[in-house]
Amino acid sequence: MIALLLAQTIAITGGTVYPASGGWAKLTNGTVLIRDGRIAAVGTNVSIPSDATRIDADGKWVTPGLIDGSGQLGLVEISAVPGTREASLQGDTIAAAFNVAEGINPASTLIPVTRIEGVTTALAVPVGHLVAGQAVLIDLDGATIEQLLVKSPVGVMADLSESGKDEAGGSRAGSAERLRRVFRDALEYERRKADFGRAQIRLLSASAADLEALLPVLHGREPLIAVANRRSDIETALRLAKEFKLKLVLSGGAEGWQIASEIASAGVPVLVEPLDNIPSYDALGIRYENAALLAKAGVTVALMETDTHKSRNLRQQAGNAVSYGMTWDQALRSVTLVPAQIFGVADRYGSLEPGKVANVVVWSGDPFEFATGVEHVLIRGKEIPLRSRQTELFERYKKLPPQY
């Protein structure tokens, strides 16, 4: 049955197609041809096989599936119930070796709720520590962890925000010092593994597994995804990246607009939540225009929804970014192609181009307009039912006689 689904050919015809790739703005009366879970062709003059299943998109908009750059989809069900939380490894300030993948629940009820709003892929991130662990990228369809996983790991999460300092003596300076120490210890561990195995080395500041897990970050093979909102915290992250030659990704960046040119010069991408504008001691200078101002300065910006239970609102985040200065095209790419680039999967995800994974959404109109509905969602070329089994049972229940 699975092989049959993967072999299916689907043609989405007649829609306004927004490929989100670098070369194309939009295609009027376009066709997206899907075969074996991949995009086979995109254009206005595509030859459609006679056995293809057709989806009529006349008067509708077609885009890549949206990619959320934050949250704990599959790792949390009810925030107040510890038994449903899998995103944090208890009792370990440095947990770089902790990979959240095997804690993901493919049956999480938050996954279908999110994908019916056009989100097809999401970053699942560990939380709770100065170095929280390894984030993974998942598609929002699959009965097993293996079927969900797109890339594992994507990068190592570190927290340079207000919440991270509690694990470094209660001071931001302590957080920076602790990270420097563990980075240096990881490099020393790499140089002296034989001495470490013979216990002929000084006591290091993290376990061998955690130090080993930091080496891909310290050699630029994986990014350090650093949560930082206050300007000074962002500057600390940039300083650390320069000092250790890290591939840095900023997550949050609420006051990033204040030093947008410095972030752009450093070539550091930023994951931004545009709807977040409530000042706090972690970000007194937060403002709605942050994403637009960063993009205008030349910063690579991807958008995110940090509240896992509201991950479905990612398109509203994008719409809000547009209303405060981002161009529409920038906003579309910031929830499709750009996160795919940041997370190292742009060869497979993020745009409607031949050869890429067929994560496609058909909308009733502009996806960033509140009243727009989702007509079709395809993940890896398979159409996902928009009506859940629970919804169907509830509607049947409502039709039963009163005695029930």
Short mmCIF file of C-alpha atoms in Angstrom, two decimals:
data_model
loop_
_atom_site.label_atom_id
_atom_site.label_comp_id
_atom_site.label_asym_id
_atom_site.label_seq_id
_atom_site.Cartn_x
_atom_site.Cartn_y
_atom_site.Cartn_z
CA MET A 1 0.00 0.00 0.00
CA ILE A 2 2.81 2.43 0.90
CA ALA A 3 4.63 1.64 -2.35
CA LEU A 4 1.38 2.26 -4.25
CA LEU A 5 0.97 5.69 -2.63
CA LEU A 6 4.55 6.66 -3.39
CA ALA A 7 4.12 5.60 -7.02
CA GLN A 8 1.07 7.84 -7.47
CA THR A 9 1.22 10.65 -10.03
CA ILE A 10 -0.64 13.84 -9.10
CA ALA A 11 -1.15 16.97 -11.16
CA ILE A 12 -2.17 20.21 -9.44
CA THR A 13 -3.55 22.28 -12.30
CA GLY A 14 -4.80 25.77 -13.06
CA GLY A 15 -3.60 27.54 -9.93
CA THR A 16 -1.42 30.56 -9.28
CA VAL A 17 1.83 28.83 -8.39
CA TYR A 18 4.41 30.48 -6.12
CA PRO A 19 7.52 28.26 -6.36
CA ALA A 20 9.43 30.31 -3.69
CA SER A 21 12.68 29.60 -5.55
CA GLY A 22 15.17 32.27 -6.47
CA GLY A 23 14.20 32.57 -10.11
CA TRP A 24 10.39 32.55 -10.20
CA ALA A 25 7.94 35.00 -8.65
CA LYS A 26 4.69 33.32 -9.67
CA LEU A 27 3.13 31.30 -12.47
CA THR A 28 -0.42 32.06 -13.56
CA ASN A 29 -2.47 29.03 -14.59
CA GLY A 30 0.43 26.83 -13.56
CA THR A 31 0.77 23.10 -13.05
CA VAL A 32 2.72 21.19 -10.42
CA LEU A 33 3.32 17.57 -11.44
CA ILE A 34 4.20 15.13 -8.67
CA ARG A 35 5.54 11.63 -9.16
CA ASP A 36 6.85 9.12 -6.60
CA GLY A 37 6.67 11.69 -3.80
CA ARG A 38 8.82 14.22 -5.66
CA ILE A 39 8.09 17.20 -7.86
CA ALA A 40 8.50 16.12 -11.47
CA ALA A 41 7.69 19.39 -13.24
CA VAL A 42 6.46 22.93 -12.63
CA GLY A 43 5.27 25.29 -15.34
CA THR A 44 2.49 26.61 -17.54
CA ASN A 45 2.91 24.02 -20.28
CA VAL A 46 3.44 20.77 -18.43
CA SER A 47 2.51 17.49 -20.11
CA ILE A 48 0.17 15.59 -17.77
CA PRO A 49 0.13 11.76 -17.93
CA SER A 50 -3.27 10.23 -18.60
CA ASP A 51 -3.18 8.22 -15.37
CA ALA A 52 -2.44 11.24 -13.14
CA THR A 53 -4.79 12.15 -10.32
CA ARG A 54 -5.81 15.77 -10.91
CA ILE A 55 -6.32 18.43 -8.26
CA ASP A 56 -8.15 21.43 -9.69
CA ALA A 57 -6.52 24.60 -8.32
CA ASP A 58 -8.34 27.05 -10.57
CA GLY A 59 -8.67 30.36 -8.69
CA LYS A 60 -6.45 29.06 -5.88
CA TRP A 61 -2.84 29.62 -4.80
CA VAL A 62 -0.20 26.89 -4.68
CA THR A 63 2.93 27.15 -2.51
CA PRO A 64 5.53 24.90 -0.92
CA GLY A 65 4.57 23.54 2.50
CA LEU A 66 5.48 25.89 5.32
CA ILE A 67 8.49 25.14 7.55
CA ASP A 68 8.42 26.19 11.21
CA GLY A 69 11.79 26.95 12.77
CA SER A 70 10.95 26.33 16.42
CA GLY A 71 8.74 24.47 18.89
CA GLN A 72 8.51 20.95 20.22
CA LEU A 73 6.05 19.26 17.88
CA GLY A 74 5.91 15.59 18.84
CA LEU A 75 7.80 16.31 22.07
CA VAL A 76 5.01 17.78 24.17
CA GLU A 77 1.29 17.17 24.48
CA ILE A 78 0.14 18.95 27.65
CA SER A 79 2.67 21.44 28.98
CA ALA A 80 1.53 21.06 32.61
CA VAL A 81 1.82 17.25 32.56
CA PRO A 82 5.43 16.04 32.90
CA GLY A 83 4.56 12.65 31.45
CA THR A 84 3.86 14.27 28.08
CA ARG A 85 7.06 16.33 27.89
CA GLU A 86 10.13 14.92 26.11
CA ALA A 87 12.14 18.02 25.15
CA SER A 88 14.40 18.37 28.18
CA LEU A 89 17.04 16.12 29.75
CA GLN A 90 16.86 16.63 33.48
CA GLY A 91 19.84 17.52 35.64
CA ASP A 92 22.45 18.24 32.98
CA THR A 93 23.53 21.84 32.27
CA ILE A 94 25.52 20.74 29.23
CA ALA A 95 23.43 18.21 27.31
CA ALA A 96 24.93 18.49 23.82
CA ALA A 97 24.66 14.73 23.20
CA PHE A 98 20.93 14.72 23.92
CA ASN A 99 19.12 14.18 20.62
CA VAL A 100 15.34 14.57 20.88
CA ALA A 101 14.51 12.29 17.93
CA GLU A 102 13.56 9.15 19.83
CA GLY A 103 11.34 11.14 22.17
CA ILE A 104 9.08 12.24 19.31
CA ASN A 105 5.56 10.85 19.35
CA PRO A 106 4.32 10.38 15.76
CA ALA A 107 0.76 10.08 17.13
CA SER A 108 0.83 13.49 18.81
CA THR A 109 -2.49 15.27 18.37
CA LEU A 110 -0.64 18.55 17.76
CA ILE A 111 0.78 17.29 14.47
CA PRO A 112 -2.50 17.05 12.49
CA VAL A 113 -3.77 20.27 14.07
CA THR A 114 -0.67 22.05 12.76
CA ARG A 115 -0.49 20.61 9.27
CA ILE A 116 -4.11 21.49 8.40
CA GLU A 117 -2.89 25.11 8.45
CA GLY A 118 -0.27 24.44 5.79
CA VAL A 119 2.74 23.64 7.98
CA THR A 120 4.32 20.48 6.60
CA THR A 121 7.78 20.50 8.24
CA ALA A 122 9.03 21.70 11.62
CA LEU A 123 12.13 21.92 13.76
CA ALA A 124 11.75 20.01 17.03
CA VAL A 125 14.05 21.61 19.58
CA PRO A 126 15.31 20.60 23.02
CA VAL A 127 14.91 23.13 25.83
CA GLY A 128 15.74 23.75 29.46
CA HIS A 129 19.54 24.05 29.66
CA LEU A 130 22.46 26.27 28.74
CA VAL A 131 23.24 23.67 26.08
CA ALA A 132 19.96 21.84 25.68
CA GLY A 133 20.83 19.27 23.03
CA GLN A 134 20.35 18.48 19.36
CA ALA A 135 17.38 19.73 17.32
CA VAL A 136 15.89 17.62 14.53
CA LEU A 137 13.76 18.44 11.49
CA ILE A 138 10.58 16.44 10.90
CA ASP A 139 7.84 16.17 8.30
CA LEU A 140 4.37 16.24 9.84
CA ASP A 141 3.28 12.87 8.52
CA GLY A 142 4.35 9.35 9.36
CA ALA A 143 3.52 6.46 11.64
CA THR A 144 7.09 6.01 12.88
CA ILE A 145 9.93 8.28 13.94
CA GLU A 146 11.93 7.14 10.93
CA GLN A 147 9.13 8.22 8.60
CA LEU A 148 8.92 11.67 10.23
CA LEU A 149 12.63 12.47 10.34
CA VAL A 150 14.01 14.76 7.64
CA LYS A 151 17.38 15.53 9.23
CA SER A 152 18.95 14.57 12.55
CA PRO A 153 20.66 16.45 13.99
CA VAL A 154 20.14 19.90 12.52
CA GLY A 155 22.23 21.70 15.13
CA VAL A 156 22.93 22.09 18.83
CA MET A 157 20.73 24.43 20.90
CA ALA A 158 22.24 26.89 23.38
CA ASP A 159 20.43 29.45 25.52
CA LEU A 160 22.06 32.85 25.93
CA SER A 161 18.81 34.52 26.97
CA GLU A 162 17.56 35.42 30.43
CA SER A 163 16.36 31.85 31.06
CA GLY A 164 19.77 30.34 30.29
CA LYS A 165 21.73 32.26 32.92
CA ASP A 166 20.15 30.33 35.80
CA GLU A 167 22.31 27.33 34.90
CA ALA A 168 25.49 29.42 34.89
CA GLY A 169 25.42 30.94 38.36
CA GLY A 170 22.63 33.42 37.63
CA SER A 171 24.67 35.72 35.39
CA ARG A 172 24.86 36.26 31.65
CA ALA A 173 28.61 36.65 32.02
CA GLY A 174 28.59 33.23 33.67
CA SER A 175 26.76 31.77 30.66
CA ALA A 176 29.39 33.09 28.26
CA GLU A 177 32.25 31.90 30.46
CA ARG A 178 30.67 28.45 30.84
CA LEU A 179 30.26 28.09 27.08
CA ARG A 180 33.84 29.16 26.42
CA ARG A 181 35.09 26.65 28.94
CA VAL A 182 33.12 23.75 27.53
CA PHE A 183 34.10 24.66 23.96
CA ARG A 184 37.78 24.72 24.91
CA ASP A 185 37.41 21.46 26.80
CA ALA A 186 35.77 19.83 23.76
CA LEU A 187 38.76 20.82 21.61
CA GLU A 188 41.19 19.56 24.26
CA TYR A 189 39.23 16.32 24.54
CA GLU A 190 39.56 15.90 20.76
CA ARG A 191 43.33 16.47 20.91
CA ARG A 192 43.87 14.16 23.87
CA LYS A 193 41.32 11.35 23.57
CA ALA A 194 43.94 8.75 24.38
CA ASP A 195 44.92 10.61 27.57
CA PHE A 196 41.24 11.00 28.45
CA GLY A 197 40.73 7.25 28.10
CA ARG A 198 43.66 6.62 30.48
CA ALA A 199 42.43 9.28 32.92
CA GLN A 200 45.66 11.23 32.32
CA ILE A 201 43.99 14.57 31.75
CA ARG A 202 42.50 17.18 34.04
CA LEU A 203 38.81 16.98 34.85
CA LEU A 204 36.84 18.43 31.93
CA SER A 205 33.65 20.47 32.24
CA ALA A 206 31.29 18.03 30.51
CA SER A 207 30.95 14.33 29.79
CA ALA A 208 32.84 12.68 26.95
CA ALA A 209 29.57 12.20 25.03
CA ASP A 210 28.66 15.88 25.30
CA LEU A 211 32.16 17.04 24.35
CA GLU A 212 32.11 14.68 21.36
CA ALA A 213 28.71 16.06 20.30
CA LEU A 214 30.09 19.61 20.31
CA LEU A 215 32.90 18.83 17.88
CA PRO A 216 30.76 19.07 14.69
CA VAL A 217 29.69 22.52 15.91
CA LEU A 218 33.24 23.63 16.68
CA HIS A 219 34.38 22.47 13.24
CA GLY A 220 31.54 24.22 11.42
CA ARG A 221 29.77 21.08 10.23
CA GLU A 222 26.65 21.83 12.29
CA PRO A 223 25.29 25.18 13.49
CA LEU A 224 25.02 26.39 17.03
CA ILE A 225 21.42 27.60 17.31
CA ALA A 226 21.62 30.21 20.05
CA VAL A 227 18.56 31.69 21.72
CA ALA A 228 19.34 35.38 22.23
CA ASN A 229 16.95 38.34 22.35
CA ARG A 230 18.64 41.22 24.16
CA ARG A 231 21.07 43.24 22.09
CA SER A 232 23.94 42.47 24.44
CA ASP A 233 23.11 38.74 24.31
CA ILE A 234 23.13 38.84 20.51
CA GLU A 235 26.49 40.58 20.61
CA THR A 236 27.80 37.89 22.96
CA ALA A 237 26.63 35.20 20.54
CA LEU A 238 28.36 36.97 17.64
CA ARG A 239 31.51 37.33 19.72
CA LEU A 240 31.53 33.60 20.56
CA ALA A 241 30.91 32.67 16.93
CA LYS A 242 33.82 34.79 15.77
CA GLU A 243 36.12 33.51 18.52
CA PHE A 244 35.43 29.82 17.85
CA LYS A 245 34.62 30.13 14.12
CA LEU A 246 31.11 28.78 14.64
CA LYS A 247 28.31 28.49 12.13
CA LEU A 248 25.83 30.49 14.20
CA VAL A 249 22.05 30.72 13.90
CA LEU A 250 20.25 33.21 16.15
CA SER A 251 16.85 32.19 17.48
CA GLY A 252 14.63 34.99 18.77
CA GLY A 253 16.76 38.03 18.00
CA ALA A 254 14.07 40.36 19.39
CA GLU A 255 16.39 43.36 19.60
CA GLY A 256 18.29 42.35 16.49
CA TRP A 257 16.99 45.35 14.55
CA GLN A 258 19.25 47.54 16.73
CA ILE A 259 22.39 45.87 15.33
CA ALA A 260 21.04 44.56 12.03
CA SER A 261 24.09 45.66 10.04
CA GLU A 262 26.45 43.81 12.41
CA ILE A 263 24.39 40.62 12.12
CA ALA A 264 24.33 40.95 8.34
CA SER A 265 28.10 41.53 8.19
CA ALA A 266 28.66 38.38 10.24
CA GLY A 267 26.50 36.38 7.82
CA VAL A 268 24.37 35.05 10.66
CA PRO A 269 20.75 34.05 9.91
CA VAL A 270 18.00 34.83 12.42
CA LEU A 271 14.83 32.95 13.34
CA VAL A 272 12.23 35.60 14.25
CA GLU A 273 8.74 35.52 15.76
CA PRO A 274 7.05 38.62 14.26
CA LEU A 275 3.91 38.56 16.42
CA ASP A 276 5.99 38.84 19.61
CA ASN A 277 6.07 42.50 20.70
CA ILE A 278 5.58 42.50 24.47
CA PRO A 279 8.61 44.07 26.19
CA SER A 280 10.40 42.13 28.93
CA TYR A 281 13.71 42.42 30.74
CA ASP A 282 14.99 39.98 28.14
CA ALA A 283 13.97 42.33 25.29
CA LEU A 284 12.84 45.81 26.21
CA GLY A 285 13.38 46.95 22.62
CA ILE A 286 11.14 44.35 20.99
CA ARG A 287 8.99 45.59 18.08
CA TYR A 288 6.77 44.29 15.30
CA GLU A 289 9.07 45.65 12.58
CA ASN A 290 12.03 43.52 13.68
CA ALA A 291 11.81 40.95 10.87
CA ALA A 292 11.39 43.63 8.18
CA LEU A 293 14.26 45.77 9.49
CA LEU A 294 16.58 42.77 9.68
CA ALA A 295 15.69 41.72 6.14
CA LYS A 296 16.15 45.26 4.85
CA ALA A 297 19.66 45.28 6.32
CA GLY A 298 20.52 42.11 4.43
CA VAL A 299 20.07 39.59 7.24
CA THR A 300 18.81 36.14 6.26
CA VAL A 301 15.49 35.91 8.12
CA ALA A 302 13.28 32.88 8.72
CA LEU A 303 10.05 33.10 10.68
CA MET A 304 8.90 30.85 13.48
CA GLU A 305 6.13 30.20 16.00
CA THR A 306 7.66 29.30 19.37
CA ASP A 307 4.42 28.17 21.05
CA THR A 308 4.12 24.52 20.06
CA HIS A 309 0.38 24.50 20.71
CA LYS A 310 0.03 27.37 18.23
CA SER A 311 2.47 26.23 15.56
CA ARG A 312 -0.46 26.29 13.14
CA ASN A 313 -0.28 30.11 13.35
CA LEU A 314 2.97 30.30 11.36
CA ARG A 315 1.22 31.85 8.38
CA GLN A 316 -0.19 34.54 10.66
CA GLN A 317 3.35 35.27 11.79
CA ALA A 318 4.27 35.75 8.13
CA GLY A 319 1.24 37.93 7.46
CA ASN A 320 2.13 40.11 10.41
CA ALA A 321 5.68 40.48 9.10
CA VAL A 322 4.26 41.68 5.77
CA SER A 323 1.98 44.20 7.48
CA TYR A 324 5.03 45.66 9.25
CA GLY A 325 7.32 46.06 6.26
CA MET A 326 8.49 42.72 4.89
CA THR A 327 7.68 42.17 1.23
CA TRP A 328 5.23 39.37 0.45
CA ASP A 329 7.86 37.41 -1.47
CA GLN A 330 10.31 37.74 1.42
CA ALA A 331 7.69 36.48 3.85
CA LEU A 332 6.86 33.45 1.70
CA ARG A 333 10.51 32.50 1.39
CA SER A 334 11.02 33.08 5.11
CA VAL A 335 8.62 30.22 5.88
CA THR A 336 9.68 27.93 3.02
CA LEU A 337 13.02 28.22 1.24
CA VAL A 338 15.00 30.21 3.82
CA PRO A 339 14.47 27.81 6.76
CA ALA A 340 15.33 24.93 4.43
CA GLN A 341 18.59 26.72 3.62
CA ILE A 342 19.37 27.46 7.27
CA PHE A 343 18.71 23.84 8.29
CA GLY A 344 20.75 22.41 5.43
CA VAL A 345 17.96 20.72 3.45
CA ALA A 346 17.38 23.21 0.61
CA ASP A 347 18.48 20.58 -1.91
CA ARG A 348 15.31 18.66 -0.99
CA TYR A 349 12.90 21.14 0.63
CA GLY A 350 11.60 24.68 0.58
CA SER A 351 10.53 25.34 -3.00
CA LEU A 352 8.53 23.89 -5.86
CA GLU A 353 11.29 22.68 -8.17
CA PRO A 354 11.80 19.41 -10.04
CA GLY A 355 13.47 16.78 -7.89
CA LYS A 356 12.44 18.23 -4.56
CA VAL A 357 10.22 16.52 -1.99
CA ALA A 358 6.58 17.20 -2.84
CA ASN A 359 5.42 19.10 0.24
CA VAL A 360 2.75 21.28 -1.36
CA VAL A 361 -0.20 23.33 -0.12
CA VAL A 362 -3.18 24.55 -2.12
CA TRP A 363 -4.86 27.62 -0.57
CA SER A 364 -8.18 29.28 -1.33
CA GLY A 365 -6.29 32.58 -1.73
CA ASP A 366 -3.40 34.52 -0.18
CA PRO A 367 -2.05 32.23 2.59
CA PHE A 368 -1.19 35.24 4.75
CA GLU A 369 -4.77 36.53 4.81
CA PHE A 370 -6.68 35.44 7.90
CA ALA A 371 -9.80 34.34 5.98
CA THR A 372 -7.90 32.12 3.54
CA GLY A 373 -8.50 28.40 3.91
CA VAL A 374 -6.34 25.38 3.18
CA GLU A 375 -7.78 23.28 0.35
CA HIS A 376 -5.16 20.53 0.00
CA VAL A 377 -2.01 19.51 1.87
CA LEU A 378 0.46 17.06 0.36
CA ILE A 379 3.45 15.71 2.27
CA ARG A 380 5.99 13.69 0.26
CA GLY A 381 3.43 13.56 -2.54
CA LYS A 382 0.69 12.04 -0.40
CA GLU A 383 -2.48 14.06 0.14
CA ILE A 384 -3.26 14.46 3.84
CA PRO A 385 -6.93 14.36 4.90
CA LEU A 386 -7.91 17.72 6.35
CA ARG A 387 -10.75 16.20 8.37
CA SER A 388 -9.51 14.16 11.30
CA ARG A 389 -11.16 10.95 12.47
CA GLN A 390 -12.00 12.71 15.75
CA THR A 391 -13.85 15.46 13.87
CA GLU A 392 -15.88 12.94 11.91
CA LEU A 393 -16.88 11.04 15.06
CA PHE A 394 -17.85 14.26 16.82
CA GLU A 395 -20.05 15.33 13.90
CA ARG A 396 -21.74 11.92 13.89
CA TYR A 397 -22.29 12.22 17.65
CA LYS A 398 -24.02 15.58 17.19
CA LYS A 399 -26.53 13.94 14.81
CA LEU A 400 -27.52 11.20 17.30
CA PRO A 401 -30.93 11.38 19.06
CA PRO A 402 -30.96 13.26 22.42
CA GLN A 403 -30.96 10.09 24.57
CA TYR A 404 -27.36 9.47 23.48
#
